[in-house]
Amino acid sequence: MQNFTYTGLPARVLFGTGTTSLLPAEVERLACRKALVLTTEAQAALGRYLCDLLGPISAGLFPGAAMHTPVEVTDAAVIQYRDSGADCVVSIGGGSTIGLGKAIALRTDAPQIVLPTSYAGSEMTPIIGQTDGGKKTTQTTLKVLPETVIYDVTHTLTLPPLMTVTSGMNALAHAVEALYAEEANPVLSLMAEDGIAKLTEALERVRDTPQDTGARSDALYGAWLCAVCLGSGGVALHHKLCHVLGGSFDLPHAETHTVMLPHALAYNAPAVPDVMEALRRATGSQTPAAAFFDISSAAGAPTALRDLGMPEDGIERAVEIALDKPYYNPRDVDAEGLRSVFRAAWQGARPDA
């Protein structure tokens, strides 16, 4: 066996059904006095429920989280955080809300408790992405790693089937890239393969029976494993391209991952034969990239960048931005290769890998 490094990140995880009721005790466990609850506008009612649950230790609600964590939204949230006397944040929602909590923590060192309502996985990572002036940048720092994550299957039962698939594909991308990222190691590979297997199988069950608690529990568990892979491992071509598309063309996060995963994997497939074998085991398909495409297609999820509003003449700009800063990938990346990936994704062509 080759030498490797595995980094286990510190986080307290509570997993189950009805675990939201433990929130007040978790705030107190962090020795915090007042918690500011964060949500998107669409999930404000859920935020108000948490404020009621917290009672006297609630510092109010900020319902303005937005996709790609714009810095101007963070500015407003930090002002409310300080004015309210809060000394921690509670983020309930998907990647947008979790990203806002991280941005506040980056500026204020606020402890974070996260209650995910999707499978995005940001809650298990020390990674933060922020958008300023139409350009998205990311950084990795333990300052933004949440202290506590409460996984409550109940919050995923009402996640619409279509959103379930796009969020699930976002999660799958974390584990797929962990298998061939620069920091890949045997420990993460075990988590990645199991997470992919659990989540892909559960997504098909959830599509047919969205209220199946067992299927939802398996999906959330698989997504958690995928998130651990992202937090403790690394990324490559897929995530780089998604950040370019999201930050520069304002494309929706989960849907962009859904479209790009099959094509980024197909591009890298010739360079990672062992990974492709693991993916064949996990997906039960001889063509894993096509299997991911088929899961999305069968659910009615987007499979083409043009369906997300990406202009065809934006492909060259995307190639230029992606090549601006070098990054690790198991297969060499050049303009011609990127052009082929973006074009296939723009057209929505089914890969054969």
mmCIF file of N, CA and C in Angstrom, residues 252-347:
data_model
loop_
_atom_site.group_PDB
_atom_site.id
_atom_site.type_symbol
_atom_site.label_atom_id
_atom_site.label_comp_id
_atom_site.label_asym_id
_atom_site.label_seq_id
_atom_site.Cartn_x
_atom_site.Cartn_y
_atom_site.Cartn_z
ATOM 1 N N PRO A 252 -27.675 27.947 -11.419
ATOM 2 C CA PRO A 252 -28.046 27.348 -10.129
ATOM 3 C C PRO A 252 -27.081 26.246 -9.721
ATOM 4 N N HIS A 253 -26.720 26.231 -8.450
ATOM 5 C CA HIS A 253 -25.630 25.384 -7.961
ATOM 6 C C HIS A 253 -25.868 23.893 -8.182
ATOM 7 N N ALA A 254 -26.917 23.347 -7.568
ATOM 8 C CA ALA A 254 -27.139 21.910 -7.636
ATOM 9 C C ALA A 254 -27.396 21.444 -9.064
ATOM 10 N N GLU A 255 -28.151 22.231 -9.818
ATOM 11 C CA GLU A 255 -28.456 21.861 -11.198
ATOM 12 C C GLU A 255 -27.196 21.852 -12.064
ATOM 13 N N THR A 256 -26.288 22.771 -11.790
ATOM 14 C CA THR A 256 -25.030 22.804 -12.538
ATOM 15 C C THR A 256 -24.200 21.553 -12.254
ATOM 16 N N HIS A 257 -24.135 21.153 -10.976
ATOM 17 C CA HIS A 257 -23.440 19.910 -10.641
ATOM 18 C C HIS A 257 -24.102 18.718 -11.319
ATOM 19 N N THR A 258 -25.423 18.723 -11.374
ATOM 20 C CA THR A 258 -26.162 17.629 -12.001
ATOM 21 C C THR A 258 -25.783 17.480 -13.464
ATOM 22 N N VAL A 259 -25.710 18.596 -14.161
ATOM 23 C CA VAL A 259 -25.374 18.566 -15.579
ATOM 24 C C VAL A 259 -23.915 18.186 -15.802
ATOM 25 N N MET A 260 -23.007 18.739 -14.999
ATOM 26 C CA MET A 260 -21.584 18.613 -15.281
ATOM 27 C C MET A 260 -20.969 17.287 -14.846
ATOM 28 N N LEU A 261 -21.501 16.641 -13.802
ATOM 29 C CA LEU A 261 -20.853 15.440 -13.268
ATOM 30 C C LEU A 261 -20.612 14.359 -14.316
ATOM 31 N N PRO A 262 -21.604 13.958 -15.110
ATOM 32 C CA PRO A 262 -21.335 12.896 -16.085
ATOM 33 C C PRO A 262 -20.230 13.254 -17.073
ATOM 34 N N HIS A 263 -20.160 14.511 -17.471
ATOM 35 C CA HIS A 263 -19.193 14.914 -18.503
ATOM 36 C C HIS A 263 -17.779 15.070 -17.941
ATOM 37 N N ALA A 264 -17.667 15.612 -16.731
ATOM 38 C CA ALA A 264 -16.350 15.707 -16.105
ATOM 39 C C ALA A 264 -15.798 14.310 -15.814
ATOM 40 N N LEU A 265 -16.670 13.406 -15.350
ATOM 41 C CA LEU A 265 -16.235 12.034 -15.086
ATOM 42 C C LEU A 265 -15.834 11.332 -16.367
ATOM 43 N N ALA A 266 -16.603 11.512 -17.429
ATOM 44 C CA ALA A 266 -16.275 10.878 -18.707
ATOM 45 C C ALA A 266 -14.928 11.370 -19.230
ATOM 46 N N TYR A 267 -14.633 12.651 -19.019
ATOM 47 C CA TYR A 267 -13.346 13.198 -19.454
ATOM 48 C C TYR A 267 -12.193 12.539 -18.691
ATOM 49 N N ASN A 268 -12.377 12.359 -17.393
ATOM 50 C CA ASN A 268 -11.296 11.805 -16.576
ATOM 51 C C ASN A 268 -11.206 10.287 -16.622
ATOM 52 N N ALA A 269 -12.237 9.618 -17.097
ATOM 53 C CA ALA A 269 -12.313 8.149 -17.050
ATOM 54 C C ALA A 269 -11.072 7.439 -17.586
ATOM 55 N N PRO A 270 -10.513 7.836 -18.722
ATOM 56 C CA PRO A 270 -9.337 7.110 -19.237
ATOM 57 C C PRO A 270 -8.125 7.155 -18.303
ATOM 58 N N ALA A 271 -8.067 8.172 -17.436
ATOM 59 C CA ALA A 271 -6.902 8.341 -16.557
ATOM 60 C C ALA A 271 -7.071 7.658 -15.209
ATOM 61 N N VAL A 272 -8.276 7.127 -14.912
ATOM 62 C CA VAL A 272 -8.533 6.572 -13.582
ATOM 63 C C VAL A 272 -9.260 5.218 -13.677
ATOM 64 N N PRO A 273 -8.638 4.217 -14.247
ATOM 65 C CA PRO A 273 -9.322 2.921 -14.426
ATOM 66 C C PRO A 273 -9.750 2.282 -13.109
ATOM 67 N N ASP A 274 -8.947 2.385 -12.060
ATOM 68 C CA ASP A 274 -9.322 1.788 -10.772
ATOM 69 C C ASP A 274 -10.554 2.487 -10.183
ATOM 70 N N VAL A 275 -10.611 3.791 -10.338
ATOM 71 C CA VAL A 275 -11.777 4.539 -9.853
ATOM 72 C C VAL A 275 -13.023 4.135 -10.622
ATOM 73 N N MET A 276 -12.898 3.959 -11.914
ATOM 74 C CA MET A 276 -14.058 3.566 -12.717
ATOM 75 C C MET A 276 -14.568 2.192 -12.297
ATOM 76 N N GLU A 277 -13.667 1.310 -11.896
ATOM 77 C CA GLU A 277 -14.096 -0.007 -11.420
ATOM 78 C C GLU A 277 -14.864 0.131 -10.107
ATOM 79 N N ALA A 278 -14.390 0.990 -9.215
ATOM 80 C CA ALA A 278 -15.111 1.238 -7.956
ATOM 81 C C ALA A 278 -16.489 1.829 -8.236
ATOM 82 N N LEU A 279 -16.573 2.721 -9.206
ATOM 83 C CA LEU A 279 -17.851 3.326 -9.550
ATOM 84 C C LEU A 279 -18.795 2.324 -10.202
ATOM 85 N N ARG A 280 -18.245 1.374 -10.928
ATOM 86 C CA ARG A 280 -19.104 0.330 -11.493
ATOM 87 C C ARG A 280 -19.726 -0.508 -10.385
ATOM 88 N N ARG A 281 -18.937 -0.793 -9.358
ATOM 89 C CA ARG A 281 -19.486 -1.532 -8.202
ATOM 90 C C ARG A 281 -20.557 -0.712 -7.500
ATOM 91 N N ALA A 282 -20.280 0.563 -7.301
ATOM 92 C CA ALA A 282 -21.187 1.408 -6.524
ATOM 93 C C ALA A 282 -22.496 1.681 -7.253
ATOM 94 N N THR A 283 -22.433 1.847 -8.557
ATOM 95 C CA THR A 283 -23.635 2.187 -9.323
ATOM 96 C C THR A 283 -24.330 0.972 -9.921
ATOM 97 N N GLY A 284 -23.630 -0.165 -9.963
ATOM 98 C CA GLY A 284 -24.203 -1.344 -10.610
ATOM 99 C C GLY A 284 -24.287 -1.193 -12.109
ATOM 100 N N SER A 285 -23.473 -0.303 -12.675
ATOM 101 C CA SER A 285 -23.493 -0.042 -14.115
ATOM 102 C C SER A 285 -22.080 -0.118 -14.675
ATOM 103 N N GLN A 286 -21.954 -0.629 -15.877
ATOM 104 C CA GLN A 286 -20.654 -0.670 -16.544
ATOM 105 C C GLN A 286 -20.250 0.702 -17.081
ATOM 106 N N THR A 287 -21.183 1.623 -17.123
ATOM 107 C CA THR A 287 -20.901 2.986 -17.593
ATOM 108 C C THR A 287 -21.402 3.987 -16.548
ATOM 109 N N PRO A 288 -20.615 4.209 -15.496
ATOM 110 C CA PRO A 288 -21.070 5.057 -14.387
ATOM 111 C C PRO A 288 -21.449 6.483 -14.789
ATOM 112 N N ALA A 289 -20.685 7.091 -15.695
ATOM 113 C CA ALA A 289 -21.020 8.459 -16.109
ATOM 114 C C ALA A 289 -22.396 8.492 -16.759
ATOM 115 N N ALA A 290 -22.667 7.505 -17.612
ATOM 116 C CA ALA A 290 -23.983 7.420 -18.235
ATOM 117 C C ALA A 290 -25.062 7.116 -17.203
ATOM 118 N N ALA A 291 -24.711 6.335 -16.173
ATOM 119 C CA ALA A 291 -25.688 6.012 -15.112
ATOM 120 C C ALA A 291 -26.111 7.270 -14.372
ATOM 121 N N PHE A 292 -25.165 8.144 -14.075
ATOM 122 C CA PHE A 292 -25.510 9.402 -13.410
ATOM 123 C C PHE A 292 -26.402 10.260 -14.315
ATOM 124 N N PHE A 293 -26.066 10.303 -15.597
ATOM 125 C CA PHE A 293 -26.878 11.040 -16.569
ATOM 126 C C PHE A 293 -28.299 10.480 -16.589
ATOM 127 N N ASP A 294 -28.425 9.152 -16.574
ATOM 128 C CA ASP A 294 -29.745 8.516 -16.661
ATOM 129 C C ASP A 294 -30.596 8.779 -15.419
ATOM 130 N N ILE A 295 -29.954 8.814 -14.239
ATOM 131 C CA ILE A 295 -30.696 9.120 -13.008
ATOM 132 C C ILE A 295 -31.328 10.498 -13.127
ATOM 133 N N SER A 296 -30.568 11.456 -13.613
ATOM 134 C CA SER A 296 -31.080 12.820 -13.777
ATOM 135 C C SER A 296 -32.181 12.870 -14.825
ATOM 136 N N SER A 297 -31.925 12.242 -15.950
ATOM 137 C CA SER A 297 -32.888 12.272 -17.048
ATOM 138 C C SER A 297 -34.216 11.634 -16.652
ATOM 139 N N ALA A 298 -34.161 10.488 -15.965
ATOM 140 C CA ALA A 298 -35.376 9.779 -15.571
ATOM 141 C C ALA A 298 -36.221 10.601 -14.603
ATOM 142 N N ALA A 299 -35.567 11.452 -13.818
ATOM 143 C CA ALA A 299 -36.283 12.277 -12.838
ATOM 144 C C ALA A 299 -36.756 13.600 -13.426
ATOM 145 N N GLY A 300 -36.411 13.862 -14.680
ATOM 146 C CA GLY A 300 -36.770 15.132 -15.285
ATOM 147 C C GLY A 300 -35.856 16.264 -14.885
ATOM 148 N N ALA A 301 -34.700 15.933 -14.336
ATOM 149 C CA ALA A 301 -33.722 16.950 -13.943
ATOM 150 C C ALA A 301 -32.995 17.457 -15.188
ATOM 151 N N PRO A 302 -32.426 18.657 -15.123
ATOM 152 C CA PRO A 302 -31.722 19.187 -16.292
ATOM 153 C C PRO A 302 -30.496 18.347 -16.637
ATOM 154 N N THR A 303 -30.252 18.192 -17.927
ATOM 155 C CA THR A 303 -29.085 17.436 -18.389
ATOM 156 C C THR A 303 -28.244 18.256 -19.373
ATOM 157 N N ALA A 304 -28.584 19.523 -19.562
ATOM 158 C CA ALA A 304 -27.855 20.371 -20.504
ATOM 159 C C ALA A 304 -27.681 21.769 -19.932
ATOM 160 N N LEU A 305 -26.507 22.341 -20.135
ATOM 161 C CA LEU A 305 -26.249 23.696 -19.653
ATOM 162 C C LEU A 305 -27.149 24.720 -20.331
ATOM 163 N N ARG A 306 -27.520 24.474 -21.573
ATOM 164 C CA ARG A 306 -28.382 25.434 -22.262
ATOM 165 C C ARG A 306 -29.746 25.538 -21.581
ATOM 166 N N ASP A 307 -30.166 24.444 -20.935
ATOM 167 C CA ASP A 307 -31.448 24.470 -20.222
ATOM 168 C C ASP A 307 -31.368 25.273 -18.934
ATOM 169 N N LEU A 308 -30.149 25.554 -18.471
ATOM 170 C CA LEU A 308 -29.956 26.348 -17.257
ATOM 171 C C LEU A 308 -29.744 27.826 -17.568
ATOM 172 N N GLY A 309 -29.739 28.166 -18.864
ATOM 173 C CA GLY A 309 -29.549 29.559 -19.253
ATOM 174 C C GLY A 309 -28.134 29.901 -19.667
ATOM 175 N N MET A 310 -27.280 28.892 -19.824
ATOM 176 C CA MET A 310 -25.900 29.133 -20.261
ATOM 177 C C MET A 310 -25.897 29.453 -21.758
ATOM 178 N N PRO A 311 -25.394 30.617 -22.160
ATOM 179 C CA PRO A 311 -25.347 30.941 -23.593
ATOM 180 C C PRO A 311 -24.242 30.147 -24.285
ATOM 181 N N GLU A 312 -24.499 29.744 -25.500
ATOM 182 C CA GLU A 312 -23.496 28.951 -26.225
ATOM 183 C C GLU A 312 -22.211 29.745 -26.424
ATOM 184 N N ASP A 313 -22.349 31.044 -26.638
ATOM 185 C CA ASP A 313 -21.139 31.846 -26.837
ATOM 186 C C ASP A 313 -20.381 32.097 -25.540
ATOM 187 N N GLY A 314 -20.915 31.580 -24.419
ATOM 188 C CA GLY A 314 -20.197 31.680 -23.153
ATOM 189 C C GLY A 314 -19.181 30.577 -22.946
ATOM 190 N N ILE A 315 -19.181 29.575 -23.832
ATOM 191 C CA ILE A 315 -18.268 28.442 -23.673
ATOM 192 C C ILE A 315 -16.816 28.896 -23.702
ATOM 193 N N GLU A 316 -16.473 29.754 -24.641
ATOM 194 C CA GLU A 316 -15.082 30.205 -24.739
ATOM 195 C C GLU A 316 -14.666 30.992 -23.506
ATOM 196 N N ARG A 317 -15.583 31.804 -22.991
ATOM 197 C CA ARG A 317 -15.279 32.554 -21.769
ATOM 198 C C ARG A 317 -15.068 31.604 -20.600
ATOM 199 N N ALA A 318 -15.888 30.570 -20.514
ATOM 200 C CA ALA A 318 -15.761 29.587 -19.435
ATOM 201 C C ALA A 318 -14.421 28.862 -19.518
ATOM 202 N N VAL A 319 -14.001 28.517 -20.724
ATOM 203 C CA VAL A 319 -12.705 27.861 -20.919
ATOM 204 C C VAL A 319 -11.575 28.772 -20.441
ATOM 205 N N GLU A 320 -11.661 30.032 -20.821
ATOM 206 C CA GLU A 320 -10.618 30.992 -20.443
ATOM 207 C C GLU A 320 -10.524 31.140 -18.929
ATOM 208 N N ILE A 321 -11.661 31.261 -18.260
ATOM 209 C CA ILE A 321 -11.665 31.431 -16.808
ATOM 210 C C ILE A 321 -11.143 30.179 -16.116
ATOM 211 N N ALA A 322 -11.554 29.016 -16.613
ATOM 212 C CA ALA A 322 -11.142 27.750 -15.998
ATOM 213 C C ALA A 322 -9.642 27.529 -16.104
ATOM 214 N N LEU A 323 -9.039 28.046 -17.159
ATOM 215 C CA LEU A 323 -7.604 27.864 -17.356
ATOM 216 C C LEU A 323 -6.776 28.945 -16.666
ATOM 217 N N ASP A 324 -7.458 29.934 -16.094
ATOM 218 C CA ASP A 324 -6.758 31.082 -15.522
ATOM 219 C C ASP A 324 -5.848 30.687 -14.366
ATOM 220 N N LYS A 325 -6.325 29.738 -13.528
ATOM 221 C CA LYS A 325 -5.525 29.280 -12.396
ATOM 222 C C LYS A 325 -5.390 27.768 -12.445
ATOM 223 N N PRO A 326 -4.156 27.251 -12.432
ATOM 224 C CA PRO A 326 -3.954 25.799 -12.494
ATOM 225 C C PRO A 326 -4.550 25.096 -11.271
ATOM 226 N N TYR A 327 -4.973 23.876 -11.437
ATOM 227 C CA TYR A 327 -5.545 23.078 -10.352
ATOM 228 C C TYR A 327 -5.300 21.611 -10.660
ATOM 229 N N TYR A 328 -5.366 20.795 -9.604
ATOM 230 C CA TYR A 328 -5.090 19.370 -9.786
ATOM 231 C C TYR A 328 -6.222 18.679 -10.537
ATOM 232 N N ASN A 329 -5.845 17.764 -11.420
ATOM 233 C CA ASN A 329 -6.788 16.873 -12.079
ATOM 234 C C ASN A 329 -6.002 15.652 -12.543
ATOM 235 N N PRO A 330 -6.568 14.453 -12.467
ATOM 236 C CA PRO A 330 -5.805 13.258 -12.849
ATOM 237 C C PRO A 330 -5.484 13.188 -14.344
ATOM 238 N N ARG A 331 -6.216 13.908 -15.157
ATOM 239 C CA ARG A 331 -5.930 13.980 -16.593
ATOM 240 C C ARG A 331 -5.572 15.421 -16.933
ATOM 241 N N ASP A 332 -4.576 15.593 -17.789
ATOM 242 C CA ASP A 332 -4.162 16.941 -18.171
ATOM 243 C C ASP A 332 -5.343 17.720 -18.747
ATOM 244 N N VAL A 333 -5.384 18.997 -18.394
ATOM 245 C CA VAL A 333 -6.477 19.864 -18.840
ATOM 246 C C VAL A 333 -5.914 20.932 -19.769
ATOM 247 N N ASP A 334 -6.505 21.047 -20.960
ATOM 248 C CA ASP A 334 -6.123 22.105 -21.890
ATOM 249 C C ASP A 334 -7.389 22.702 -22.500
ATOM 250 N N ALA A 335 -7.215 23.717 -23.305
ATOM 251 C CA ALA A 335 -8.364 24.427 -23.863
ATOM 252 C C ALA A 335 -9.232 23.513 -24.713
ATOM 253 N N GLU A 336 -8.614 22.678 -25.505
ATOM 254 C CA GLU A 336 -9.390 21.791 -26.379
ATOM 255 C C GLU A 336 -10.217 20.811 -25.559
ATOM 256 N N GLY A 337 -9.599 20.251 -24.503
ATOM 257 C CA GLY A 337 -10.319 19.310 -23.651
ATOM 258 C C GLY A 337 -11.489 19.971 -22.935
ATOM 259 N N LEU A 338 -11.242 21.156 -22.387
ATOM 260 C CA LEU A 338 -12.313 21.863 -21.697
ATOM 261 C C LEU A 338 -13.437 22.229 -22.652
ATOM 262 N N ARG A 339 -13.051 22.634 -23.843
ATOM 263 C CA ARG A 339 -14.059 22.997 -24.839
ATOM 264 C C ARG A 339 -14.976 21.808 -25.132
ATOM 265 N N SER A 340 -14.384 20.634 -25.221
ATOM 266 C CA SER A 340 -15.189 19.440 -25.513
ATOM 267 C C SER A 340 -16.120 19.102 -24.354
ATOM 268 N N VAL A 341 -15.637 19.281 -23.120
ATOM 269 C CA VAL A 341 -16.476 19.005 -21.950
ATOM 270 C C VAL A 341 -17.638 19.987 -21.890
ATOM 271 N N PHE A 342 -17.344 21.267 -22.025
ATOM 272 C CA PHE A 342 -18.399 22.278 -21.957
ATOM 273 C C PHE A 342 -19.416 22.108 -23.095
ATOM 274 N N ARG A 343 -18.929 21.774 -24.288
ATOM 275 C CA ARG A 343 -19.851 21.649 -25.419
ATOM 276 C C ARG A 343 -20.782 20.452 -25.228
ATOM 277 N N ALA A 344 -20.216 19.320 -24.778
ATOM 278 C CA ALA A 344 -21.061 18.147 -24.538
ATOM 279 C C ALA A 344 -22.098 18.437 -23.457
ATOM 280 N N ALA A 345 -21.676 19.168 -22.419
ATOM 281 C CA ALA A 345 -22.595 19.515 -21.342
ATOM 282 C C ALA A 345 -23.626 20.537 -21.806
ATOM 283 N N TRP A 346 -23.222 21.449 -22.643
ATOM 284 C CA TRP A 346 -24.163 22.449 -23.161
ATOM 285 C C TRP A 346 -25.249 21.792 -24.012
ATOM 286 N N GLN A 347 -24.835 20.811 -24.804
ATOM 287 C CA GLN A 347 -25.779 20.107 -25.681
ATOM 288 C C GLN A 347 -26.631 19.086 -24.916
#
